[in-house]
Short mmCIF file of C-alpha atoms in Angstrom, two decimals:
data_model
loop_
_atom_site.label_atom_id
_atom_site.label_comp_id
_atom_site.label_asym_id
_atom_site.label_seq_id
_atom_site.Cartn_x
_atom_site.Cartn_y
_atom_site.Cartn_z
CA MET A 286 -28.30 -44.83 -32.24
CA SER A 287 -26.76 -42.68 -34.97
CA ALA A 288 -23.16 -43.35 -33.94
CA GLY A 289 -23.74 -47.11 -33.72
CA LEU A 290 -25.38 -47.27 -37.13
CA HIS A 291 -22.59 -45.27 -38.74
CA ALA A 292 -19.98 -47.53 -37.13
CA ARG A 293 -21.71 -50.66 -38.44
CA LEU A 294 -22.03 -49.15 -41.89
CA GLU A 295 -18.33 -48.30 -41.96
CA ALA A 296 -17.45 -51.83 -40.85
CA LEU A 297 -19.45 -53.16 -43.81
CA ARG A 298 -17.73 -50.68 -46.11
CA ALA A 299 -14.34 -51.95 -44.98
CA ALA A 300 -15.46 -55.55 -45.50
CA GLY A 301 -16.47 -54.82 -49.11
CA GLY A 302 -20.16 -53.99 -48.86
CA PRO A 303 -20.17 -51.46 -51.75
CA ALA A 304 -18.51 -53.98 -54.09
CA TYR A 305 -21.01 -56.69 -53.13
CA ASP A 306 -24.14 -54.55 -53.64
CA GLY A 307 -23.42 -50.92 -54.45
CA PRO A 308 -27.04 -49.71 -54.83
CA GLY A 309 -28.13 -51.44 -51.61
CA PHE A 310 -25.22 -50.01 -49.67
CA ARG A 311 -25.78 -46.49 -50.99
CA PHE A 312 -29.48 -46.71 -50.12
CA VAL A 313 -28.68 -47.41 -46.46
CA GLU A 314 -26.05 -44.66 -46.53
CA GLY A 315 -28.59 -42.20 -47.95
CA LEU A 316 -31.15 -43.07 -45.27
CA LEU A 317 -28.60 -42.32 -42.56
CA GLN A 318 -27.58 -39.03 -44.16
CA ARG A 319 -31.20 -37.88 -44.36
CA ALA A 320 -31.87 -38.97 -40.78
CA ASP A 321 -28.82 -37.00 -39.57
CA ALA A 322 -30.28 -33.86 -41.13
CA LEU A 323 -33.61 -34.19 -39.30
CA ASP A 324 -34.84 -34.09 -35.70
CA GLY A 325 -37.60 -35.66 -33.68
CA ALA A 326 -40.00 -38.31 -34.92
CA ALA A 327 -38.97 -37.94 -38.57
CA ALA A 328 -35.33 -38.68 -37.70
CA ASP A 329 -36.33 -41.63 -35.50
CA HIS A 330 -38.41 -43.08 -38.33
CA LEU A 331 -35.53 -42.87 -40.81
CA TYR A 332 -33.04 -44.28 -38.29
CA ALA A 333 -35.35 -47.25 -37.74
CA ARG A 334 -35.63 -47.82 -41.50
CA ALA A 335 -31.87 -47.55 -41.89
CA GLU A 336 -31.27 -50.05 -39.09
CA SER A 337 -33.72 -52.56 -40.60
CA ARG A 338 -32.13 -52.30 -44.06
CA LEU A 339 -28.64 -52.45 -42.57
CA GLN A 340 -29.47 -55.66 -40.69
CA ARG A 341 -30.86 -57.24 -43.85
CA PHE A 342 -27.86 -56.11 -45.91
CA ARG A 343 -25.39 -57.52 -43.37
CA ALA A 344 -27.18 -60.88 -43.19
CA ASP A 345 -27.27 -61.21 -46.99
CA PHE A 346 -23.62 -60.14 -47.23
CA GLU A 347 -22.48 -62.74 -44.68
CA ALA A 348 -24.45 -65.49 -46.43
CA ALA A 349 -23.07 -64.55 -49.86
CA ARG A 350 -19.53 -64.46 -48.45
CA ALA A 351 -19.92 -67.92 -46.91
CA GLU A 352 -21.26 -69.39 -50.15
CA ALA A 353 -18.56 -67.72 -52.24
CA ALA A 354 -15.81 -69.00 -49.92
CA ALA A 355 -17.06 -72.58 -50.24
CA THR A 356 -17.43 -72.23 -54.01
CA LEU A 357 -13.93 -70.80 -54.32
CA ARG A 358 -12.48 -73.79 -52.45
CA THR A 359 -14.31 -76.10 -54.88
CA LEU A 360 -12.96 -74.23 -57.89
CA GLN A 361 -9.43 -74.30 -56.56
CA ALA A 362 -9.68 -78.02 -55.78
CA ALA A 363 -10.85 -78.65 -59.35
CA GLY A 364 -8.00 -76.61 -60.83
CA ALA A 365 -10.50 -74.13 -62.24
CA ASP A 366 -8.84 -71.00 -60.82
CA ALA A 367 -5.30 -71.34 -62.14
CA ASP A 368 -5.04 -67.62 -62.95
CA GLY A 369 -6.42 -66.57 -59.55
CA ALA A 370 -9.31 -64.60 -61.06
CA PHE A 371 -11.88 -66.07 -58.68
CA ALA A 372 -9.59 -65.59 -55.69
CA GLY A 373 -9.21 -61.95 -56.73
CA ALA A 374 -12.98 -61.57 -57.03
CA PHE A 375 -13.39 -62.97 -53.52
CA ALA A 376 -10.79 -60.58 -52.11
CA ALA A 377 -12.69 -57.72 -53.78
CA ALA A 378 -16.02 -58.94 -52.31
CA ASP A 379 -17.39 -59.55 -55.83
CA TYR A 380 -19.20 -62.69 -54.70
CA LYS A 381 -21.78 -62.59 -57.50
CA ALA A 382 -19.02 -62.93 -60.12
CA ILE A 383 -17.86 -66.14 -58.43
CA GLN A 384 -21.31 -67.70 -58.45
CA LEU A 385 -22.00 -66.64 -62.06
CA GLY A 386 -18.71 -67.95 -63.46
CA ALA A 387 -18.20 -71.07 -61.33
CA ARG A 388 -20.00 -73.69 -63.43
CA ARG A 389 -18.50 -72.51 -66.69
CA ALA A 390 -15.01 -72.57 -65.19
CA LEU A 391 -15.58 -76.12 -63.97
CA ARG A 392 -16.72 -77.24 -67.42
CA GLN A 393 -13.60 -75.75 -68.96
CA ALA A 394 -11.42 -77.49 -66.37
CA GLN A 395 -12.96 -80.84 -67.42
CA ALA A 396 -11.78 -80.73 -71.03
CA LYS A 397 -8.08 -81.39 -70.41
CA GLY A 398 -7.67 -85.14 -71.02
CA PRO A 399 -7.95 -88.26 -68.83
CA ALA A 400 -5.01 -87.49 -66.54
CA ALA A 401 -6.39 -84.03 -65.77
CA ALA A 402 -9.87 -85.47 -65.23
CA ARG A 403 -8.53 -87.98 -62.70
CA GLU A 404 -6.48 -85.34 -60.89
CA ARG A 405 -9.51 -83.06 -60.77
CA ALA A 406 -11.60 -85.87 -59.26
CA ARG A 407 -8.88 -86.60 -56.67
CA ARG A 408 -8.74 -82.95 -55.60
CA LEU A 409 -12.53 -82.80 -55.32
CA VAL A 410 -12.57 -85.98 -53.22
CA ARG A 411 -10.05 -84.43 -50.83
CA GLN A 412 -12.09 -81.22 -50.72
CA ALA A 413 -15.32 -83.10 -50.00
CA ARG A 414 -13.73 -85.11 -47.20
CA SER A 415 -12.14 -82.05 -45.61
CA ARG A 416 -15.55 -80.31 -45.57
CA GLY A 417 -17.40 -83.36 -44.28
CA VAL A 418 -19.55 -83.69 -47.41
CA GLN A 419 -21.11 -87.14 -47.66
CA LEU A 420 -19.97 -89.02 -50.77
CA GLU A 421 -22.43 -91.33 -52.48
CA LEU A 422 -19.62 -93.44 -53.91
CA PHE A 423 -16.61 -94.96 -52.22
CA VAL A 424 -13.64 -93.40 -53.98
CA ASP A 425 -9.96 -94.23 -53.58
CA ASP A 426 -6.85 -93.43 -55.58
CA GLY A 427 -6.61 -96.97 -56.95
CA ALA A 428 -10.10 -96.78 -58.45
CA LEU A 429 -9.32 -93.42 -60.00
CA GLU A 430 -6.09 -94.68 -61.59
CA VAL A 431 -7.97 -97.28 -63.65
CA ALA A 432 -11.03 -95.12 -64.30
CA SER A 433 -11.66 -94.03 -67.86
CA GLU A 434 -11.76 -90.37 -68.76
CA ALA A 435 -15.58 -90.48 -68.94
CA GLU A 436 -15.82 -92.12 -65.51
CA ALA A 437 -13.40 -89.62 -63.95
CA ARG A 438 -15.33 -86.72 -65.45
CA ALA A 439 -18.67 -88.13 -64.28
CA LEU A 440 -17.30 -88.57 -60.77
CA GLY A 441 -15.86 -85.05 -60.81
CA ASP A 442 -19.21 -83.65 -61.92
CA GLN A 443 -21.01 -85.50 -59.13
CA LEU A 444 -18.54 -84.27 -56.53
CA ALA A 445 -18.68 -80.69 -57.82
CA HIS A 446 -22.49 -80.78 -57.66
CA ALA A 447 -22.36 -82.07 -54.07
CA LEU A 448 -19.88 -79.36 -53.09
CA PHE A 449 -21.96 -76.60 -54.71
CA LYS A 450 -25.04 -77.91 -52.87
CA ASP A 451 -23.07 -77.93 -49.63
CA ALA A 452 -21.93 -74.34 -50.28
CA ALA A 453 -25.53 -73.20 -50.75
CA SER A 454 -26.56 -75.00 -47.55
CA HIS A 455 -23.67 -73.38 -45.67
CA ALA A 456 -24.71 -69.94 -46.93
CA ARG A 457 -28.29 -70.53 -45.83
CA SER A 458 -27.24 -71.48 -42.30
CA ALA A 459 -25.00 -68.40 -42.14
CA LEU A 460 -27.97 -66.26 -43.19
CA VAL A 461 -30.22 -67.79 -40.51
CA VAL A 462 -27.63 -67.16 -37.78
CA ALA A 463 -26.92 -63.60 -38.96
CA ARG A 464 -30.62 -62.65 -39.08
CA ALA A 465 -31.33 -64.24 -35.70
CA THR A 466 -28.51 -62.21 -34.16
CA ASP A 467 -29.35 -58.94 -35.91
CA ASN A 468 -33.04 -59.01 -35.04
CA LEU A 469 -32.47 -59.06 -31.28
CA PRO A 470 -34.08 -56.20 -29.33
CA ASP A 471 -31.72 -53.71 -27.68
CA ASP A 472 -32.61 -54.71 -24.12
CA VAL A 473 -33.10 -58.44 -23.52
CA GLY A 474 -33.10 -60.41 -20.31
CA PRO A 475 -31.22 -63.65 -19.64
CA TYR A 476 -34.28 -65.78 -20.43
CA ASN A 477 -35.51 -64.00 -23.54
CA PRO A 478 -36.47 -66.82 -25.97
CA GLN A 479 -35.27 -64.90 -29.04
CA ALA A 480 -31.88 -64.23 -27.45
CA LEU A 481 -31.56 -67.87 -26.32
CA THR A 482 -32.40 -69.08 -29.84
CA ALA A 483 -29.82 -66.76 -31.42
CA ARG A 484 -27.19 -67.86 -28.90
CA ALA A 485 -27.94 -71.54 -29.51
CA LEU A 486 -27.70 -71.11 -33.29
CA SER A 487 -24.39 -69.27 -32.99
CA LEU A 488 -22.98 -71.99 -30.74
CA MET A 489 -24.09 -74.75 -33.11
CA GLU A 490 -22.47 -72.94 -36.05
CA SER A 491 -19.18 -72.54 -34.17
CA ILE A 492 -19.08 -76.15 -32.87
CA SER A 493 -20.52 -78.12 -35.81
CA PRO A 494 -21.71 -76.25 -38.93
CA ALA A 495 -22.70 -79.59 -40.50
CA TYR A 496 -25.03 -80.34 -37.57
CA LEU A 497 -26.64 -76.90 -37.92
CA ARG A 498 -27.24 -77.47 -41.63
CA ALA A 499 -28.78 -80.88 -40.91
CA LEU A 500 -31.01 -79.35 -38.23
CA LEU A 501 -32.23 -76.61 -40.59
CA GLY A 502 -32.86 -79.20 -43.30
CA GLY A 503 -34.98 -81.22 -40.86
CA LEU A 504 -36.97 -78.12 -39.90
CA ASP A 505 -37.58 -77.45 -43.61
CA ASP A 506 -38.92 -80.99 -44.00
CA LEU A 507 -41.25 -80.52 -41.01
CA GLY A 508 -42.45 -77.22 -42.45
CA ALA A 509 -43.21 -78.89 -45.78
CA LEU A 510 -45.20 -81.62 -44.00
CA LYS A 511 -47.25 -79.03 -42.13
CA ARG A 512 -48.19 -77.38 -45.43
CA LEU A 513 -49.59 -80.62 -46.89
CA ALA A 514 -53.34 -80.81 -47.17
CA GLU A 515 -55.01 -83.16 -44.73
CA PRO A 516 -56.29 -86.39 -46.31
CA LYS A 517 -60.00 -86.49 -46.99
CA ARG A 518 -61.91 -88.66 -44.59
CA ARG A 519 -63.95 -91.40 -46.17
CA GLY A 520 -67.56 -91.70 -45.11
CA ARG A 521 -68.70 -94.83 -43.37
CA ARG A 522 -70.39 -97.42 -45.52
CA ARG A 523 -73.89 -98.22 -44.58
#
């Protein structure tokens, strides 16, 4: 167990885990170091805690990376990363900086005149279509050419909002898949329901991420319906 946990921790280190969440990474590292110095039940207990925290850290890291990647593509499509600062933050695994600065950078990219507003909207349309994001308005280049600056900005804002929402949805699906995979027991049979569920989720994500997000959204809706209070029954009139 010890060797496997250390290998997974080092893989996260190489991927940028300390830059993403330094305190969380060092906590897992400290648990492993203390477990290595002990024997018996005490060591087993700390190894189990370390594995649980490592699974949670990896799932959160993968979700944050997915959301940051989608947000970065939106920023680049809007011309809001001309100096490459957000791309550099992504390469350094500083995903929180991307999420914190994204909306401000988009607002600054808006204030560059009507031609820039139209070009920004065109890039966001192309980005939305390439990612399969449903557009509420039919948009073509001819309509954008005659659009006023206010109309182009409003359209750009709507598209940016849709892309940010899609990025959050993508991150959530990545988190669900990562946690389903990480929480598998060590020894599972071919018909283990948890293993089959994790395998099905992974396949759906690889074949059609949009379908997986729609499925999870539907399950959320069903969960919300189940939480609703049952209607009060009216008594019969005499």
